[in-house]
Amino acid sequence: QTDDNEYVFKYLRTLSDFERITDRAMNIAFIAQKDNEENINFSDTANKELNVIIEAVNEIMNMTIDSFMNETRHNRGKVSALNTVIHTLCNKAEVHHFDRLQTGKCSLQQGTSFGELLSNLQQIAVHCYKIVMAMLDFHSGTGEGKTNPSEIRNKKAYKEYNEKYLI
């Protein structure tokens, strides 16, 4: 009975974040479909920035799924660090995007899609972080996972991801 209660707690704590991730993924698909239908293409620079951020989001998703499926805590510091790096990358990409808008290298339609993609990718990373922190609560029962998402838990991982994912 106790094991069943623990698993119910695990699923209840993470279900809404997994649901939000799928919502964000659907948003990304709708944006891509709309851009395709309207022949909206990004500049090479914008595409490179998006590809770096997508690669980072794929990595954080893989670590999150591993933590959830295998009920491990070893990814906690890495997920925290990568979440922070993804946030920084999205902020940098937004600044670059704004510069492209001001110089006419990007249209308003391109800019809107680009901004929406960044927002959805960043929120996927945040939900991954929340899932891993909920898993920590599940394992420790101490509430240890209730921390500030901007807190960098693993400085070494942060440095590695900051060097790995550059825009």
Coordinates of N, CA and C in Angstrom, one line a residue:
Q1 N 0.8 -1.2 0.0 CA 0.0 0.0 0.0 C 0.9 1.3 0.0
T2 N 1.9 1.3 0.8 CA 2.8 2.4 0.9 C 3.5 2.7 -0.4
D3 N 4.0 1.6 -1.1 CA 4.6 1.8 -2.4 C 3.6 2.3 -3.4
D4 N 2.4 1.9 -3.4 CA 1.4 2.4 -4.3 C 1.2 3.9 -4.1
N5 N 1.1 4.3 -2.8 CA 0.9 5.7 -2.5 C 2.1 6.5 -3.0
E6 N 3.3 6.0 -2.8 CA 4.5 6.7 -3.3 C 4.4 6.9 -4.8
Y7 N 4.0 5.9 -5.5 CA 4.0 6.0 -7.0 C 2.8 7.0 -7.4
V8 N 1.7 7.0 -6.7 CA 0.7 7.9 -7.0 C 1.2 9.3 -6.8
F9 N 1.9 9.6 -5.7 CA 2.5 10.9 -5.4 C 3.5 11.3 -6.6
K10 N 4.3 10.3 -7.0 CA 5.3 10.6 -8.1 C 4.5 11.0 -9.4
Y11 N 3.5 10.3 -9.7 CA 2.8 10.6 -11.0 C 2.0 11.9 -10.8
L12 N 1.4 12.1 -9.7 CA 0.6 13.4 -9.5 C 1.5 14.6 -9.6
R13 N 2.7 14.5 -9.0 CA 3.6 15.6 -8.9 C 4.2 15.9 -10.3
T14 N 4.3 15.0 -11.2 CA 4.9 15.2 -12.5 C 4.0 15.3 -13.7
L15 N 2.8 14.8 -13.5 CA 1.8 14.7 -14.6 C 1.6 16.0 -15.3
S16 N 1.3 17.1 -14.5 CA 1.0 18.4 -15.1 C 2.2 18.9 -15.9
D17 N 3.5 18.7 -15.4 CA 4.6 19.1 -16.1 C 4.8 18.4 -17.4
F18 N 4.6 17.1 -17.4 CA 4.6 16.3 -18.7 C 3.6 16.8 -19.6
E19 N 2.4 17.1 -19.1 CA 1.3 17.6 -20.0 C 1.7 18.9 -20.6
R20 N 2.3 19.8 -19.8 CA 2.7 21.1 -20.3 C 3.8 21.0 -21.4
I21 N 4.7 20.0 -21.2 CA 5.7 19.7 -22.2 C 5.1 19.3 -23.5
T22 N 4.1 18.5 -23.5 CA 3.4 18.1 -24.7 C 2.6 19.3 -25.3
D23 N 2.1 20.1 -24.5 CA 1.4 21.3 -25.0 C 2.4 22.2 -25.7
R24 N 3.6 22.4 -25.1 CA 4.6 23.2 -25.8 C 5.1 22.6 -27.0
A25 N 5.2 21.2 -27.1 CA 5.7 20.6 -28.3 C 4.6 20.7 -29.4
M26 N 3.3 20.7 -29.0 CA 2.3 20.9 -30.0 C 2.3 22.3 -30.5
N27 N 2.6 23.3 -29.6 CA 2.7 24.7 -30.1 C 3.8 24.8 -31.1
I28 N 4.9 24.1 -30.8 CA 6.1 24.2 -31.8 C 5.7 23.6 -33.1
A29 N 5.0 22.5 -33.1 CA 4.5 21.8 -34.3 C 3.6 22.8 -35.1
F30 N 2.6 23.4 -34.4 CA 1.7 24.4 -35.1 C 2.5 25.5 -35.7
I31 N 3.4 26.1 -35.0 CA 4.2 27.2 -35.5 C 5.0 26.7 -36.8
A32 N 5.6 25.5 -36.7 CA 6.3 25.0 -37.9 C 5.4 24.8 -39.1
Q33 N 4.2 24.3 -38.8 CA 3.2 24.1 -39.9 C 2.8 25.4 -40.5
K34 N 2.5 26.4 -39.6 CA 2.0 27.7 -40.1 C 3.1 28.3 -40.9
D35 N 4.4 28.3 -40.4 CA 5.5 28.9 -41.1 C 5.7 28.2 -42.5
N36 N 5.5 26.9 -42.5 CA 5.7 26.2 -43.8 C 4.6 26.6 -44.8
E37 N 3.4 26.7 -44.3 CA 2.2 27.1 -45.2 C 2.4 28.5 -45.7
E38 N 3.0 29.4 -44.9 CA 3.1 30.8 -45.3 C 4.5 31.1 -45.8
N39 N 5.3 30.0 -46.1 CA 6.7 30.2 -46.6 C 7.5 31.1 -45.8
I40 N 7.4 31.0 -44.5 CA 8.2 31.8 -43.6 C 9.5 31.1 -43.3
N41 N 10.6 31.6 -43.6 CA 11.9 31.0 -43.4 C 12.8 31.9 -42.5
F42 N 13.6 31.3 -41.7 CA 14.5 32.1 -40.9 C 15.8 32.3 -41.5
S43 N 16.5 33.3 -41.1 CA 17.9 33.5 -41.6 C 18.8 32.4 -41.2
D44 N 19.9 32.2 -41.8 CA 20.9 31.2 -41.4 C 21.3 31.3 -40.0
T45 N 21.5 32.6 -39.5 CA 21.9 32.8 -38.2 C 20.8 32.4 -37.2
A46 N 19.6 32.8 -37.5 CA 18.4 32.4 -36.6 C 18.3 30.9 -36.6
N47 N 18.4 30.2 -37.7 CA 18.3 28.7 -37.8 C 19.5 28.1 -36.9
K48 N 20.7 28.6 -37.0 CA 21.8 28.1 -36.2 C 21.5 28.3 -34.7
E49 N 21.0 29.4 -34.3 CA 20.6 29.7 -32.9 C 19.5 28.7 -32.4
L50 N 18.5 28.5 -33.2 CA 17.4 27.6 -32.9 C 18.0 26.2 -32.8
N51 N 18.8 25.8 -33.7 CA 19.4 24.4 -33.7 C 20.2 24.1 -32.4
V52 N 20.9 25.1 -32.0 CA 21.7 24.9 -30.7 C 20.8 24.8 -29.6
I53 N 19.7 25.6 -29.5 CA 18.8 25.6 -28.4 C 18.0 24.3 -28.4
I54 N 17.6 23.8 -29.6 CA 16.8 22.6 -29.7 C 17.7 21.4 -29.3
E55 N 19.0 21.4 -29.6 CA 19.9 20.4 -29.2 C 20.0 20.3 -27.7
A56 N 20.1 21.5 -27.1 CA 20.1 21.6 -25.6 C 18.8 21.1 -25.0
V57 N 17.7 21.5 -25.6 CA 16.4 21.0 -25.0 C 16.3 19.5 -25.2
N58 N 16.7 19.0 -26.3 CA 16.7 17.5 -26.5 C 17.5 16.8 -25.4
E59 N 18.6 17.4 -25.0 CA 19.5 16.8 -24.0 C 18.8 16.9 -22.6
I60 N 18.2 18.0 -22.3 CA 17.5 18.1 -21.0 C 16.3 17.2 -20.9
M61 N 15.6 17.0 -22.1 CA 14.5 16.1 -22.1 C 15.0 14.7 -21.9
N62 N 16.0 14.3 -22.5 CA 16.6 12.9 -22.4 C 17.0 12.6 -20.9
M63 N 17.6 13.6 -20.3 CA 18.0 13.4 -18.9 C 16.8 13.3 -18.0
T64 N 15.8 14.1 -18.3 CA 14.5 14.1 -17.5 C 13.8 12.8 -17.6
I65 N 13.7 12.3 -18.8 CA 13.0 11.0 -19.0 C 13.8 9.9 -18.3
D66 N 15.1 10.0 -18.4 CA 16.0 9.0 -17.8 C 15.7 9.0 -16.2
S67 N 15.7 10.2 -15.7 CA 15.5 10.3 -14.2 C 14.1 9.8 -13.8
F68 N 13.1 10.1 -14.7 CA 11.7 9.6 -14.3 C 11.6 8.1 -14.5
M69 N 12.1 7.6 -15.6 CA 11.9 6.2 -15.9 C 12.7 5.3 -15.0
N70 N 13.9 5.7 -14.7 CA 14.8 4.9 -13.9 C 14.8 5.3 -12.4
E71 N 14.0 6.3 -12.1 CA 13.9 6.8 -10.7 C 15.3 7.1 -10.1
T72 N 16.0 7.9 -10.9 CA 17.4 8.3 -10.4 C 17.4 9.8 -10.1
R73 N 18.4 10.1 -9.3 CA 18.6 11.5 -8.9 C 19.9 12.1 -9.5
H74 N 20.7 11.3 -10.2 CA 22.0 11.7 -10.6 C 22.0 12.8 -11.6
N75 N 20.9 13.1 -12.3 CA 20.8 14.1 -13.3 C 20.4 15.5 -12.7
R76 N 20.1 15.5 -11.4 CA 19.6 16.8 -10.8 C 20.4 18.0 -11.1
G77 N 21.7 17.9 -10.8 CA 22.6 19.1 -11.0 C 22.8 19.4 -12.4
K78 N 22.9 18.4 -13.3 CA 23.0 18.6 -14.7 C 21.8 19.3 -15.3
V79 N 20.6 18.8 -14.9 CA 19.3 19.4 -15.4 C 19.2 20.9 -14.9
S80 N 19.6 21.1 -13.7 CA 19.6 22.5 -13.2 C 20.5 23.4 -14.0
A81 N 21.7 22.9 -14.2 CA 22.7 23.7 -15.0 C 22.2 23.9 -16.4
L82 N 21.8 22.9 -17.0 CA 21.3 23.0 -18.4 C 20.1 23.9 -18.6
N83 N 19.2 23.8 -17.6 CA 18.0 24.7 -17.6 C 18.5 26.2 -17.6
T84 N 19.5 26.5 -16.8 CA 20.0 27.8 -16.7 C 20.7 28.2 -18.0
V85 N 21.4 27.3 -18.6 CA 22.1 27.6 -19.9 C 21.0 27.9 -21.0
I86 N 20.0 27.0 -21.0 CA 18.9 27.2 -22.0 C 18.3 28.6 -21.8
H87 N 18.0 28.9 -20.6 CA 17.4 30.3 -20.3 C 18.3 31.4 -20.9
T88 N 19.6 31.3 -20.7 CA 20.6 32.3 -21.1 C 20.6 32.3 -22.7
L89 N 20.6 31.1 -23.3 CA 20.6 31.0 -24.7 C 19.4 31.6 -25.4
C90 N 18.2 31.4 -24.8 CA 17.0 32.0 -25.3 C 17.0 33.5 -25.2
N91 N 17.6 34.0 -24.1 CA 17.7 35.5 -23.9 C 18.6 36.1 -24.9
K92 N 19.8 35.4 -25.2 CA 20.7 35.9 -26.2 C 20.1 35.9 -27.6
A93 N 19.4 34.8 -27.9 CA 18.7 34.7 -29.2 C 17.7 35.7 -29.4
E94 N 17.0 36.1 -28.3 CA 16.0 37.2 -28.4 C 16.6 38.5 -28.7
V95 N 17.8 38.8 -28.0 CA 18.5 40.0 -28.3 C 19.0 40.0 -29.8
H96 N 19.5 38.9 -30.2 CA 20.0 38.8 -31.6 C 18.8 39.0 -32.6
H97 N 17.7 38.4 -32.2 CA 16.4 38.5 -33.0 C 16.0 40.0 -33.1
F98 N 16.0 40.7 -32.0 CA 15.6 42.1 -32.0 C 16.5 42.9 -32.8
D99 N 17.8 42.6 -32.8 CA 18.8 43.3 -33.7 C 18.5 43.1 -35.1
R100 N 18.1 41.8 -35.5 CA 17.8 41.5 -36.9 C 16.5 42.3 -37.3
L101 N 15.5 42.4 -36.4 CA 14.3 43.1 -36.7 C 14.6 44.6 -36.9
Q102 N 15.4 45.2 -36.1 CA 15.8 46.6 -36.2 C 16.5 46.9 -37.5
T103 N 17.4 46.0 -37.9 CA 18.2 46.2 -39.1 C 17.5 45.7 -40.4
G104 N 16.2 45.2 -40.3 CA 15.5 44.8 -41.4 C 15.9 43.4 -42.0
K105 N 16.7 42.7 -41.3 CA 17.1 41.3 -41.7 C 16.1 40.3 -41.4
C106 N 15.0 40.7 -40.7 CA 14.0 39.8 -40.3 C 12.7 40.5 -40.4
S107 N 11.6 39.8 -40.9 CA 10.3 40.4 -40.9 C 9.6 40.3 -39.6
L108 N 8.5 41.0 -39.5 CA 7.7 40.8 -38.3 C 7.1 39.4 -38.1
Q109 N 6.7 38.8 -39.2 CA 6.2 37.5 -39.2 C 7.3 36.5 -38.7
Q110 N 8.5 36.6 -39.3 CA 9.6 35.7 -38.9 C 9.9 36.0 -37.4
G111 N 9.9 37.2 -37.0 CA 10.2 37.5 -35.6 C 9.2 37.0 -34.6
T112 N 7.9 37.0 -35.0 CA 6.9 36.5 -34.1 C 7.0 35.0 -34.0
S113 N 7.2 34.3 -35.1 CA 7.4 32.8 -35.0 C 8.7 32.5 -34.2
F114 N 9.7 33.2 -34.4 CA 11.0 33.0 -33.7 C 10.8 33.1 -32.2
G115 N 10.2 34.2 -31.8 CA 10.0 34.5 -30.4 C 9.1 33.4 -29.8
E116 N 8.0 33.0 -30.5 CA 7.2 31.9 -29.9 C 7.9 30.6 -29.8
L117 N 8.8 30.3 -30.7 CA 9.6 29.1 -30.6 C 10.5 29.1 -29.4
L118 N 11.2 30.3 -29.2 CA 12.1 30.4 -28.1 C 11.3 30.3 -26.8
S119 N 10.1 30.9 -26.7 CA 9.3 30.8 -25.5 C 9.0 29.4 -25.1
N120 N 8.5 28.6 -26.2 CA 8.1 27.2 -26.0 C 9.3 26.4 -25.6
L121 N 10.4 26.5 -26.2 CA 11.6 25.8 -25.9 C 12.1 26.0 -24.5
Q122 N 12.1 27.3 -24.1 CA 12.5 27.6 -22.7 C 11.6 27.0 -21.7
Q123 N 10.3 27.0 -22.0 CA 9.3 26.5 -21.0 C 9.4 25.0 -20.9
I124 N 9.8 24.3 -22.0 CA 10.0 22.9 -21.9 C 11.1 22.6 -20.9
A125 N 12.2 23.4 -21.0 CA 13.3 23.2 -20.1 C 12.9 23.4 -18.6
V126 N 12.1 24.4 -18.4 CA 11.6 24.7 -17.0 C 10.8 23.5 -16.5
H127 N 9.9 22.9 -17.3 CA 9.1 21.8 -16.9 C 10.0 20.6 -16.6
C128 N 11.1 20.4 -17.4 CA 12.0 19.3 -17.2 C 12.6 19.5 -15.8
Y129 N 13.1 20.7 -15.5 CA 13.7 21.0 -14.2 C 12.7 20.6 -13.1
K130 N 11.4 21.0 -13.3 CA 10.4 20.8 -12.2 C 10.2 19.3 -12.0
I131 N 10.2 18.5 -13.1 CA 10.0 17.1 -13.0 C 11.2 16.4 -12.2
V132 N 12.4 16.8 -12.5 CA 13.6 16.3 -11.8 C 13.5 16.7 -10.3
M133 N 13.1 17.9 -10.0 CA 13.0 18.3 -8.6 C 11.9 17.5 -7.9
A134 N 10.8 17.3 -8.6 CA 9.7 16.5 -8.0 C 10.2 15.0 -7.8
M135 N 11.1 14.5 -8.6 CA 11.6 13.2 -8.4 C 12.5 13.2 -7.2
L136 N 13.2 14.3 -7.0 CA 14.0 14.4 -5.8 C 13.2 14.3 -4.5
D137 N 12.1 15.1 -4.6 CA 11.1 15.0 -3.4 C 10.6 13.6 -3.2
F138 N 10.3 12.9 -4.3 CA 9.8 11.6 -4.3 C 10.8 10.7 -3.6
H139 N 12.1 10.8 -3.9 CA 13.1 9.9 -3.3 C 13.5 10.3 -1.9
S140 N 13.5 11.6 -1.6 CA 14.0 12.0 -0.3 C 12.9 12.2 0.7
G141 N 11.8 12.6 0.2 CA 10.7 12.9 1.2 C 11.0 14.1 2.1
T142 N 12.0 14.9 1.8 CA 12.5 15.9 2.6 C 12.0 17.3 2.1
G143 N 11.5 17.3 0.9 CA 11.2 18.7 0.4 C 12.4 19.3 -0.2
E144 N 13.5 18.6 -0.3 CA 14.8 19.1 -0.7 C 14.7 19.6 -2.2
G145 N 13.8 19.1 -2.9 CA 13.6 19.5 -4.3 C 13.0 20.9 -4.5
K146 N 12.4 21.4 -3.5 CA 11.8 22.7 -3.6 C 12.8 23.9 -3.5
T147 N 13.4 24.1 -4.7 CA 14.4 25.1 -4.7 C 14.1 26.1 -5.9
N148 N 14.9 27.1 -5.9 CA 14.8 28.2 -6.9 C 15.3 27.6 -8.2
P149 N 14.5 27.6 -9.3 CA 14.9 27.1 -10.6 C 16.2 27.7 -11.1
S150 N 16.5 29.0 -10.7 CA 17.6 29.6 -11.3 C 18.9 29.2 -10.5
E151 N 18.7 28.5 -9.4 CA 19.9 28.1 -8.6 C 20.7 27.1 -9.5
I152 N 22.0 27.3 -9.6 CA 22.9 26.4 -10.3 C 23.4 25.4 -9.3
R153 N 23.0 24.1 -9.4 CA 23.4 23.1 -8.5 C 24.8 22.5 -8.8
N154 N 25.2 22.6 -10.0 CA 26.4 21.9 -10.4 C 27.2 22.9 -11.3
K155 N 28.2 23.5 -10.7 CA 29.0 24.6 -11.4 C 29.8 24.0 -12.5
K156 N 30.3 22.7 -12.3 CA 31.1 22.1 -13.4 C 30.2 21.8 -14.6
A157 N 29.0 21.2 -14.3 CA 28.1 21.0 -15.4 C 27.7 22.3 -16.1
Y158 N 27.4 23.3 -15.4 CA 27.1 24.6 -15.9 C 28.2 25.1 -16.9
K159 N 29.4 25.0 -16.4 CA 30.5 25.4 -17.3 C 30.6 24.6 -18.6
E160 N 30.4 23.3 -18.4 CA 30.5 22.4 -19.6 C 29.4 22.7 -20.6
Y161 N 28.1 22.9 -20.1 CA 27.0 23.2 -21.0 C 27.2 24.6 -21.6
N162 N 27.7 25.5 -20.8 CA 27.9 26.9 -21.3 C 28.9 26.9 -22.5
E163 N 29.8 26.0 -22.4 CA 30.8 25.9 -23.5 C 30.4 25.1 -24.6
K164 N 29.5 24.1 -24.3 CA 29.0 23.2 -25.4 C 28.0 23.9 -26.3
Y165 N 27.1 24.7 -25.7 CA 26.0 25.3 -26.4 C 26.2 26.8 -26.5
L166 N 26.7 27.1 -27.7 CA 27.1 28.5 -27.9 C 26.3 29.1 -29.1
I167 N 25.8 30.3 -28.9 CA 25.2 31.0 -30.1 C 25.9 32.4 -30.2

